[in-house]
Coordinates of C-alpha atoms in Angstrom, one line a residue:
Chain A
X5 CA -0.1 0.3 -0.1
X6 CA 1.0 3.3 -1.1
X7 CA 0.3 6.3 0.7
X8 CA -0.5 9.6 -0.7
X9 CA 2.0 12.0 -0.7
X10 CA 1.4 15.9 0.2
X11 CA 2.2 17.1 -2.9
X12 CA -0.4 14.4 -4.3
X13 CA -3.0 15.5 -1.7
X14 CA -2.4 19.1 -2.5
X15 CA -2.9 18.5 -6.1
X16 CA -6.5 17.0 -5.6
X17 CA -7.5 19.5 -3.2
X18 CA -6.3 22.2 -6.4
X19 CA -8.2 20.1 -9.1
X20 CA -11.1 20.2 -6.8
X21 CA -11.1 23.5 -6.4
X22 CA -10.8 24.2 -10.3
X23 CA -13.6 21.8 -10.8
X24 CA -15.9 23.9 -8.3
X25 CA -14.9 26.8 -10.1
X26 CA -15.4 25.7 -13.8
X27 CA -18.6 24.2 -12.5
X28 CA -19.8 27.4 -10.9
X29 CA -20.3 25.5 -7.8
X30 CA -21.0 27.5 -4.2
X31 CA -17.8 27.6 -1.9
X32 CA -16.4 24.1 -1.3
X33 CA -14.2 22.9 1.3
X34 CA -12.2 20.1 0.4
X35 CA -10.2 17.5 3.0
X36 CA -7.5 14.6 1.6
X37 CA -7.0 11.5 4.6
X38 CA -4.4 9.0 4.2
X39 CA -5.8 5.3 4.4
X40 CA -5.7 6.0 8.7
X41 CA -8.1 8.6 8.3
X42 CA -5.4 11.2 9.6
X43 CA -5.6 14.9 7.4
X44 CA -2.9 15.3 4.9
X45 CA -4.2 18.6 3.0
X46 CA -7.0 20.8 3.1
X47 CA -9.0 24.4 2.0
X48 CA -11.8 26.0 2.6
X49 CA -13.2 28.9 0.2
X50 CA -13.8 32.3 0.9
X51 CA -17.0 32.4 2.4
X52 CA -18.2 28.9 3.0
X53 CA -19.5 28.8 6.3
X54 CA -17.7 27.3 9.6
X55 CA -18.7 23.8 10.4
X56 CA -17.4 23.0 6.2
X57 CA -14.0 21.5 7.8
X58 CA -15.4 18.9 9.9
X59 CA -18.3 18.1 7.5
X60 CA -15.5 17.8 4.5
X61 CA -13.1 15.5 7.1
X62 CA -16.4 13.3 8.2
X63 CA -17.4 12.2 4.6
X64 CA -14.3 11.3 3.6
X65 CA -13.3 9.3 7.2
X66 CA -16.6 7.9 6.7
X67 CA -16.2 6.7 3.5
X68 CA -12.3 5.0 5.1
X69 CA -14.3 4.2 8.3
X70 CA -17.0 1.7 6.1
X71 CA -14.9 1.3 3.2
X72 CA -17.7 2.4 0.9
X73 CA -18.2 5.7 -0.9
X74 CA -20.4 8.6 1.3
X75 CA -22.9 8.2 -1.6
X76 CA -23.3 4.9 -0.1
X77 CA -23.7 5.5 3.3
X78 CA -26.3 7.8 2.2
X79 CA -28.4 4.7 1.0
X80 CA -27.3 2.7 3.7
X81 CA -28.9 5.3 6.4
X82 CA -32.2 5.4 4.2
X83 CA -32.0 1.6 4.7
X84 CA -30.4 1.5 8.4
X85 CA -31.0 4.7 9.9
X86 CA -30.1 3.7 13.6
X87 CA -26.5 1.8 12.3
X88 CA -25.1 4.7 10.9
X89 CA -26.1 6.6 13.3
X90 CA -25.0 3.9 15.8
X91 CA -22.0 3.8 13.6
X92 CA -21.3 7.8 13.1
X93 CA -21.5 7.9 17.0
X94 CA -18.3 5.7 17.1
X95 CA -16.3 7.4 14.6
X96 CA -14.0 10.0 16.0
X97 CA -14.4 12.5 13.1
X98 CA -17.9 11.1 12.8
X99 CA -19.9 10.4 9.4
X100 CA -21.9 12.1 6.7
X101 CA -23.8 9.8 4.9
X102 CA -24.4 12.3 1.8
X103 CA -21.8 12.2 -1.7
X104 CA -18.5 13.7 -2.1
X105 CA -16.6 11.7 -0.5
X106 CA -14.9 9.2 -2.3
X107 CA -12.1 6.7 -1.2
X108 CA -8.7 6.6 -3.4
X109 CA -7.0 3.6 -4.7
X110 CA -3.4 3.5 -5.9
X111 CA -2.7 1.6 -8.9
X112 CA -2.6 -1.6 -7.1
X113 CA -6.4 -1.3 -6.6
X114 CA -5.8 -1.1 -2.5
X115 CA -7.8 1.8 -1.0
X116 CA -4.8 4.7 0.0
X117 CA -6.8 7.7 1.5
X118 CA -10.1 9.4 0.8
X119 CA -11.5 12.7 -0.6
X120 CA -14.5 14.7 1.1
X121 CA -15.9 17.8 -0.2
X122 CA -19.0 19.9 1.3
X123 CA -20.4 22.8 0.0
X124 CA -22.8 22.7 -2.9
X125 CA -25.3 19.7 -3.4
X126 CA -24.2 16.0 -2.3
X127 CA -23.6 15.5 -6.2
X128 CA -21.3 18.4 -7.0
X129 CA -19.3 18.0 -4.2
X130 CA -18.9 14.5 -5.6
X131 CA -18.0 15.9 -9.3
X132 CA -15.7 17.7 -7.7
X133 CA -13.8 14.9 -5.4
X134 CA -13.7 13.2 -8.7
X135 CA -12.1 15.6 -10.6
X136 CA -8.9 16.0 -7.6
X137 CA -9.0 12.1 -7.7
X138 CA -8.4 12.0 -11.6
X139 CA -5.8 15.6 -11.4
X140 CA -3.4 13.3 -9.3
X141 CA -3.6 10.1 -11.4
X142 CA -5.4 8.9 -9.1
X143 CA -8.2 6.5 -8.7
X144 CA -11.7 6.6 -7.0
Chain B
X4 CA -15.8 42.0 7.7
X5 CA -17.3 44.1 10.7
X6 CA -17.4 41.8 13.9
X7 CA -21.0 42.8 15.9
X8 CA -20.1 45.1 19.3
X9 CA -21.2 44.4 22.3
X10 CA -23.2 47.4 21.8
X11 CA -25.1 46.0 18.6
X12 CA -25.8 42.3 20.2
X13 CA -27.1 44.1 23.4
X14 CA -29.5 46.0 21.2
X15 CA -30.6 42.7 19.4
X16 CA -30.9 41.6 22.3
X17 CA -33.1 43.9 23.9
X18 CA -35.5 44.3 21.0
X19 CA -35.7 40.7 20.7
X20 CA -37.1 41.1 24.2
X21 CA -39.3 44.0 23.5
X22 CA -40.9 42.3 20.5
X23 CA -41.7 39.1 22.6
X24 CA -43.4 41.4 25.0
X25 CA -45.1 43.0 22.4
X26 CA -46.2 40.0 21.3
X27 CA -46.9 38.6 24.4
X28 CA -44.5 35.8 23.8
X29 CA -43.9 32.5 26.9
X30 CA -40.6 33.9 28.4
X31 CA -37.9 33.5 25.9
X32 CA -34.2 33.4 25.4
X33 CA -32.6 35.2 23.6
X34 CA -28.3 34.6 22.2
X35 CA -26.1 36.4 19.8
X36 CA -23.1 35.1 18.5
X37 CA -19.9 36.3 16.1
X38 CA -19.9 35.3 13.1
X39 CA -17.4 32.2 14.7
X40 CA -20.1 31.4 17.1
X41 CA -18.8 32.4 20.1
X42 CA -21.4 34.3 22.4
X43 CA -21.3 38.3 22.3
X44 CA -24.4 38.2 24.7
X45 CA -27.0 36.6 26.3
X46 CA -30.3 37.0 28.0
X47 CA -32.3 34.6 28.9
X48 CA -36.5 35.7 30.7
X49 CA -38.2 34.7 34.2
X50 CA -39.7 31.5 34.0
X51 CA -37.4 29.9 31.5
X52 CA -36.5 26.0 31.3
X53 CA -32.7 25.1 32.3
X54 CA -31.7 24.5 28.5
X55 CA -32.4 27.7 26.8
X56 CA -28.8 28.6 26.9
X57 CA -28.2 25.8 25.2
X58 CA -30.9 26.0 22.8
X59 CA -30.6 29.9 21.5
X60 CA -27.0 29.2 21.5
X61 CA -27.3 25.5 19.1
X62 CA -29.8 27.4 17.0
X63 CA -27.6 30.4 16.1
X64 CA -24.1 28.5 16.1
X65 CA -26.1 26.2 13.5
X66 CA -26.9 28.9 11.5
X67 CA -23.1 29.2 11.5
X68 CA -22.4 26.1 10.8
X69 CA -24.2 25.6 7.6
X70 CA -24.9 29.3 5.9
X71 CA -28.9 29.5 6.8
X72 CA -31.1 30.1 8.9
X73 CA -32.8 27.5 11.4
X74 CA -35.9 27.6 9.6
X75 CA -33.7 26.6 6.7
X76 CA -31.7 23.4 8.3
X77 CA -35.3 22.6 10.2
X78 CA -36.9 21.7 6.4
X79 CA -33.4 20.2 5.7
X80 CA -33.9 17.9 8.4
X81 CA -37.2 16.3 7.1
X82 CA -36.1 16.0 3.9
X83 CA -32.7 14.6 5.0
X84 CA -33.4 13.7 8.6
X85 CA -29.4 11.4 8.8
X86 CA -27.5 14.1 7.5
X87 CA -28.7 17.2 10.0
X88 CA -28.5 14.6 13.0
X89 CA -24.8 13.6 11.2
X90 CA -24.1 17.1 11.3
X91 CA -25.4 18.4 14.6
X92 CA -23.0 15.9 15.9
X93 CA -20.1 17.1 14.7
X94 CA -20.6 21.3 15.9
X95 CA -19.8 21.5 19.4
X96 CA -22.6 23.5 20.0
X97 CA -25.3 21.8 18.4
X98 CA -27.8 22.2 15.7
X99 CA -31.1 23.3 16.5
X100 CA -33.1 22.6 12.9
X101 CA -36.6 24.7 14.0
X102 CA -36.7 28.3 12.7
X103 CA -35.5 31.2 15.7
X104 CA -31.8 31.0 14.1
X105 CA -30.8 33.8 11.6
X106 CA -27.9 34.4 10.2
X107 CA -26.6 38.6 11.2
X108 CA -25.2 40.9 7.8
X109 CA -23.4 43.8 7.9
X110 CA -23.6 46.4 5.5
X111 CA -21.9 44.6 2.8
X112 CA -23.8 41.6 3.1
X113 CA -21.3 39.3 4.4
X114 CA -22.1 37.1 7.9
X115 CA -21.2 38.8 10.6
X116 CA -23.0 36.6 13.4
X117 CA -26.0 35.6 14.3
X118 CA -29.4 35.5 16.6
X119 CA -30.7 32.4 18.4
X120 CA -34.1 32.8 20.2
X121 CA -36.4 30.5 21.9
X122 CA -38.9 30.2 24.2
X123 CA -42.3 30.3 22.0
X124 CA -43.1 28.7 19.1
X125 CA -40.4 28.7 16.5
X126 CA -42.7 31.0 14.6
X127 CA -42.8 33.4 17.1
X128 CA -38.7 33.0 18.0
X129 CA -38.1 33.8 14.9
X130 CA -40.1 37.2 15.1
X131 CA -38.4 38.1 17.9
X132 CA -35.0 37.4 16.6
X133 CA -35.7 40.0 13.1
X134 CA -36.8 42.6 15.2
X135 CA -33.8 42.3 17.1
X136 CA -31.8 42.2 14.2
X137 CA -33.8 45.2 12.9
X138 CA -33.2 47.2 16.2
X139 CA -30.0 46.9 15.8
X140 CA -29.6 48.7 12.2
X141 CA -28.7 45.3 10.9
X142 CA -29.9 43.1 8.3
X143 CA -31.1 39.1 8.6
Chain C
X5 CA -34.6 30.6 48.3
X6 CA -35.5 33.2 45.7
X7 CA -33.9 32.8 41.8
X8 CA -32.0 35.8 39.9
X9 CA -34.6 37.5 38.2
X10 CA -32.8 38.5 34.7
X11 CA -33.1 42.3 35.7
X12 CA -30.7 41.3 38.9
X13 CA -28.7 39.5 36.5
X14 CA -28.5 42.6 34.0
X15 CA -27.4 44.5 36.7
X16 CA -25.0 42.6 38.2
X17 CA -23.2 42.2 34.2
X18 CA -23.6 46.3 34.1
X19 CA -22.2 47.0 37.3
X20 CA -19.0 44.3 36.5
X21 CA -18.0 46.0 33.2
X22 CA -18.9 49.4 34.5
X23 CA -15.9 48.4 37.1
X24 CA -13.9 46.8 34.5
X25 CA -13.9 49.9 32.7
X26 CA -13.3 52.3 35.8
X27 CA -10.4 50.0 36.8
X28 CA -9.3 50.2 32.9
X29 CA -8.9 45.9 33.1
X30 CA -8.3 44.3 29.4
X31 CA -12.0 42.8 27.8
X32 CA -13.9 40.9 30.4
X33 CA -16.6 38.7 30.0
X34 CA -19.4 38.4 32.6
X35 CA -21.5 35.5 33.1
X36 CA -24.5 35.3 35.5
X37 CA -26.0 31.5 36.4
X38 CA -29.5 30.6 38.3
X39 CA -28.9 28.4 41.3
X40 CA -28.9 25.6 38.6
X41 CA -26.4 26.5 36.8
X42 CA -27.9 27.7 33.8
X43 CA -27.2 30.6 32.2
X44 CA -29.7 34.1 33.2
X45 CA -27.1 37.0 31.3
X46 CA -24.0 37.5 29.7
X47 CA -21.9 39.9 27.6
X48 CA -18.0 39.6 26.7
X49 CA -16.4 43.2 25.5
X50 CA -15.3 43.6 22.3
X51 CA -11.6 43.1 21.6
X52 CA -12.1 39.7 23.7
X53 CA -10.7 36.1 22.5
X54 CA -12.8 33.6 22.0
X55 CA -13.0 31.1 25.1
X56 CA -14.0 33.6 27.5
X57 CA -18.1 32.3 27.1
X58 CA -16.6 28.9 28.4
X59 CA -14.3 30.5 30.9
X60 CA -16.9 32.6 32.4
X61 CA -19.5 29.9 32.7
X62 CA -16.9 27.5 34.0
X63 CA -15.8 30.1 36.8
X64 CA -19.6 30.3 38.1
X65 CA -21.0 27.4 37.8
X66 CA -17.4 25.5 39.4
X67 CA -18.5 27.7 42.3
X68 CA -22.1 26.2 42.2
X69 CA -20.8 23.0 41.7
X70 CA -18.3 23.0 44.7
X71 CA -20.5 25.3 46.9
X72 CA -17.6 27.7 47.1
X73 CA -15.9 30.3 45.4
X74 CA -13.5 29.7 42.3
X75 CA -10.6 31.5 44.1
X76 CA -11.3 28.9 46.6
X77 CA -10.9 25.9 44.4
X78 CA -8.2 27.4 42.8
X79 CA -6.7 26.7 46.5
X80 CA -7.8 23.3 46.5
X81 CA -6.2 22.7 42.8
X82 CA -2.9 23.2 44.2
X83 CA -3.3 21.2 47.3
X84 CA -5.4 18.5 45.3
X85 CA -5.0 19.0 41.6
X86 CA -6.3 14.9 40.5
X87 CA -9.0 16.0 42.5
X88 CA -9.9 19.3 40.5
X89 CA -9.1 18.0 37.7
X90 CA -11.8 15.1 38.3
X91 CA -14.5 17.3 38.7
X92 CA -13.9 19.5 36.2
X93 CA -14.7 16.3 33.8
X94 CA -17.6 15.8 35.8
X95 CA -19.4 19.2 35.3
X96 CA -20.7 19.7 31.9
X97 CA -19.5 23.3 31.9
X98 CA -16.7 22.7 33.7
X99 CA -14.6 23.9 36.4
X100 CA -11.8 26.9 36.2
X101 CA -9.6 27.2 39.5
X102 CA -9.4 30.5 39.6
X103 CA -10.5 33.7 41.3
X104 CA -13.6 35.3 39.4
X105 CA -16.4 32.9 40.3
X106 CA -18.2 34.2 43.0
X107 CA -21.5 32.4 44.5
X108 CA -24.2 35.2 45.2
X109 CA -26.4 35.0 47.7
X110 CA -29.8 36.2 48.7
X111 CA -31.5 38.2 51.9
X112 CA -31.3 34.9 54.1
X113 CA -28.2 33.9 53.1
X114 CA -29.0 30.7 50.5
X115 CA -26.7 30.6 47.8
X116 CA -29.1 31.7 44.2
X117 CA -26.8 31.9 41.8
X118 CA -23.0 33.0 40.9
X119 CA -21.3 35.1 38.8
X120 CA -18.0 34.6 36.2
X121 CA -15.4 36.9 35.7
X122 CA -12.8 36.1 33.6
X123 CA -10.3 38.5 30.6
X124 CA -8.1 40.3 33.1
X125 CA -5.9 38.8 36.3
X126 CA -7.6 36.3 38.3
X127 CA -8.0 39.1 41.2
X128 CA -9.4 41.9 39.1
X129 CA -11.8 39.4 37.5
X130 CA -13.4 39.2 40.9
X131 CA -13.3 42.5 41.7
X132 CA -15.7 43.3 38.9
X133 CA -18.0 40.6 40.2
X134 CA -18.3 41.6 43.4
X135 CA -18.4 44.9 42.3
X136 CA -21.4 43.3 39.7
X137 CA -23.0 41.7 43.0
X138 CA -22.8 45.1 44.7
X139 CA -24.6 46.9 42.3
X140 CA -27.4 44.2 42.5
X141 CA -28.2 45.3 46.2
X142 CA -27.0 41.5 46.3
X143 CA -24.8 39.3 48.4
X144 CA -21.2 38.1 47.4
Chain D
X13 CA -11.6 43.2 11.1
X14 CA -10.8 41.6 7.6
X15 CA -11.0 37.4 7.4
X16 CA -7.7 35.8 5.7
X17 CA -8.7 34.6 2.4
X18 CA -8.2 31.3 1.4
X19 CA -4.9 32.9 -0.6
X20 CA -3.5 34.3 2.1
X21 CA -3.9 31.2 4.3
X22 CA -2.4 28.8 1.5
X23 CA 0.6 31.4 1.2
X24 CA 1.2 30.8 4.9
X25 CA 1.1 27.8 4.8
X26 CA 3.3 27.2 1.6
X27 CA 5.9 29.6 3.8
X28 CA 5.9 28.2 6.8
X29 CA 6.8 24.6 4.5
X30 CA 9.5 26.4 2.4
X31 CA 11.2 27.6 6.0
X32 CA 10.8 24.0 7.3
X33 CA 13.1 22.7 4.1
X34 CA 15.0 26.0 4.0
X35 CA 15.9 25.2 8.3
X36 CA 16.3 21.1 7.6
X37 CA 13.5 20.3 10.3
X38 CA 12.0 17.2 11.0
X39 CA 8.5 16.9 8.6
X40 CA 5.9 19.6 10.1
X41 CA 2.6 20.5 9.5
X42 CA 0.5 23.7 9.4
X43 CA -2.8 24.9 10.3
X44 CA -4.2 28.4 9.2
X45 CA -7.7 28.8 11.3
X46 CA -9.7 32.1 10.8
X47 CA -10.8 33.9 14.2
X48 CA -13.7 31.9 15.0
X49 CA -11.0 29.0 15.2
X50 CA -12.1 27.4 12.0
X51 CA -9.6 25.8 9.6
X52 CA -9.0 27.7 6.1
X53 CA -6.0 25.8 5.3
X54 CA -3.9 22.2 6.2
X55 CA -0.5 20.5 5.3
X56 CA 1.1 18.0 6.7
X57 CA 4.2 16.6 5.4
X58 CA 5.0 13.3 4.1
X59 CA 6.3 11.0 7.5
X60 CA 4.6 13.6 9.7
X61 CA 2.7 11.1 12.3
X62 CA -0.9 10.8 12.9
X63 CA -1.8 13.3 15.7
X64 CA -0.2 16.4 14.3
X65 CA -3.7 17.8 12.4
X66 CA -5.1 18.3 16.4
X67 CA -2.0 19.3 17.2
X68 CA -1.3 22.1 15.0
X69 CA -5.2 22.9 14.8
X70 CA -5.3 23.6 18.9
X71 CA -1.8 24.7 18.7
X72 CA -3.6 27.6 16.8
X73 CA -7.3 27.4 18.4
X74 CA -6.0 28.3 21.4
X75 CA -3.9 30.7 20.9
X76 CA -7.5 32.4 19.6
X77 CA -8.9 31.0 22.8
X78 CA -7.0 32.7 25.3
X79 CA -5.6 35.5 22.8
X80 CA -2.2 35.1 23.6
X81 CA 0.0 32.7 21.5
X82 CA 1.0 29.1 22.5
X83 CA 4.4 30.0 23.9
X84 CA 3.0 32.1 26.1
X85 CA 0.4 29.5 27.1
X86 CA 3.2 27.3 27.6
X87 CA 4.4 29.7 30.3
X88 CA 1.1 29.6 31.9
X89 CA 1.1 26.1 32.4
X90 CA 4.6 25.8 34.2
X91 CA 2.5 28.5 36.5
X92 CA -0.6 27.8 36.4
X93 CA -1.3 24.5 35.5
X94 CA -5.0 23.4 36.6
X95 CA -5.6 26.4 34.9
X96 CA -4.2 25.3 31.3
X97 CA -5.8 21.9 31.7
X98 CA -9.1 23.4 33.0
X99 CA -9.3 25.6 29.9
X100 CA -8.2 23.6 27.7
X101 CA -11.2 20.8 28.6
X102 CA -13.5 23.5 27.3
X103 CA -11.6 24.1 23.9
X104 CA -13.8 21.7 21.4
X105 CA -10.3 21.8 19.4
X106 CA -7.8 22.0 23.1
X107 CA -4.8 23.6 23.7
X108 CA -1.4 22.7 23.3
X109 CA 1.1 24.8 25.4
X110 CA 3.6 24.7 23.6
X111 CA 5.3 27.3 21.1
X112 CA 4.4 27.4 17.8
X113 CA 0.5 28.8 17.8
X114 CA 0.8 32.5 16.6
X115 CA -2.0 35.0 16.3
X116 CA -2.3 36.7 13.3
X117 CA -3.2 40.3 13.1
X118 CA -4.6 42.8 9.8
X119 CA -3.3 46.5 8.8
X120 CA -5.3 47.5 11.8
X121 CA -3.7 45.3 14.6
X122 CA -7.0 43.1 14.6
X123 CA -6.6 39.1 15.3
X124 CA -7.7 38.1 11.6
X125 CA -6.9 34.2 12.2
X126 CA -4.0 32.1 13.6
X127 CA -1.4 29.7 12.4
X128 CA -0.1 26.2 14.2
X129 CA 3.3 24.3 13.5
X130 CA 4.0 21.1 14.9
X131 CA 6.5 18.3 13.9
X132 CA 10.1 19.6 15.2
X133 CA 11.1 21.3 18.5
X134 CA 8.6 24.2 19.4
X135 CA 11.3 26.6 18.9
X136 CA 11.5 25.9 15.3
X137 CA 7.9 24.9 15.2
X138 CA 7.9 28.6 15.3
X139 CA 10.2 29.9 13.2
X140 CA 7.5 27.8 10.1
X141 CA 4.9 29.7 11.7
X142 CA 6.5 33.3 11.5
X143 CA 8.3 32.0 8.2
X144 CA 4.6 31.7 6.7
X145 CA 2.8 34.8 8.2
X146 CA 5.5 36.9 6.9
X147 CA 6.3 35.3 3.6
X148 CA 1.7 36.0 3.1
X149 CA 2.4 39.6 4.4
X150 CA 0.5 40.2 7.8
X151 CA 1.7 40.6 11.2
X152 CA 2.3 37.8 14.2

């Protein structure tokens, strides 16, 4: 397993921000975590509200916590709300059950980290996350 | 971005209390926070119950956390209950998804703080908050 | 037992602020709690740092929690640090072991609330708290 | 009061990282917070340990919480250990009483945010923080 480098993480952040500006999204925040769930790089655009760092981190951390994207966690939350609420309480960074948290995989397919984006609709947040991962030459 | 001064915050509090008495509301509590979510001024009327300080603060803090009024958060909570529950768990002061928490904007339109009111119905709480903001010459 | 009214609490706050200005103290914050430890009135002067609401509240709440002034709690913390640290962990609002948190007594000598002040030295914070209590015609 | 922009925050981060490489420090982590204590930008160098995001954030958040640098908080912690332990428990992001957390001031002298650096000795961490602030044309 390879760890995401700071260079790669900063490329993911700048790629996600560029996509957000290209799509004219509301101000977004982007968090990149390593496979252990620990923050490597983060940026919050001007005009973002206060809780965006925690939401971006929780989207990515939740994806790593359960091994699926936060979009899938959102679907699980509809079917089994008490399970996701319980799991969120167990994860120090929490879990946000909405799209925008995406696992990052290395060339061998192993999970090497995760990206979390928040600020616009969940679907748009996810587009920015995917653009960031692509900009770094990594796979979602 | 200007910070709400103590003078302005106390005017918001007294304006909200005056509106509550004019409308003959139940005893209310009023919290005024700066843009960072930190309390500037607070008052709890005689006869209020114990948790009112936390509820008033969480209405205002939640509005700052997500960048919308607590009325809008209440609507989001109907559509996406697990998202709001998750976000509330990430915000140290919590989030209360019910009207009465209103963002305060300066002359340039930037958010400079928030007011939270609790004690009567959510709609009436919001009326008191808006009256307080108006009394201070600021915009909701 | 009488409860401190909002009028009395606001008089305590304005009396403490007036004393702070007369003594040319650094910007202070003042919290007035009822006997149950629940906030009635609060003010934070312009230029205060972020944690002042919690520190002012914890000075007053700690005094109510242990039944002595936060000055006495500071002395206890020197003699028995692990006891005070443990007690602080049990009190939801925490305990700050430094002068500035003063019990307020009614005409029959019973505790009816507490005042917490922070922003300058602990000794000066306590002077402001005492001035506020005196301004409201109550006893420390 | 001006808010630190994302551009300024990213310049602080890159300035601090450049100083760390020039001084051949161990891998560092850099957090830039707005005046309310909310993260704007963050970077953790390759080879850093897991808790660095929280330590960098707590150095900066503690400085904003008490209105002094984390170096001064470290001195306060020697004189009054139970006070700092109590205050740390009240601040959601915690307080780290060691140099490396520096307040950032705008052109009018008002606090507009804070930088926290961790990874090498506290003295060296502070040098990197100061270099970052200087790179952005702001004042410590």
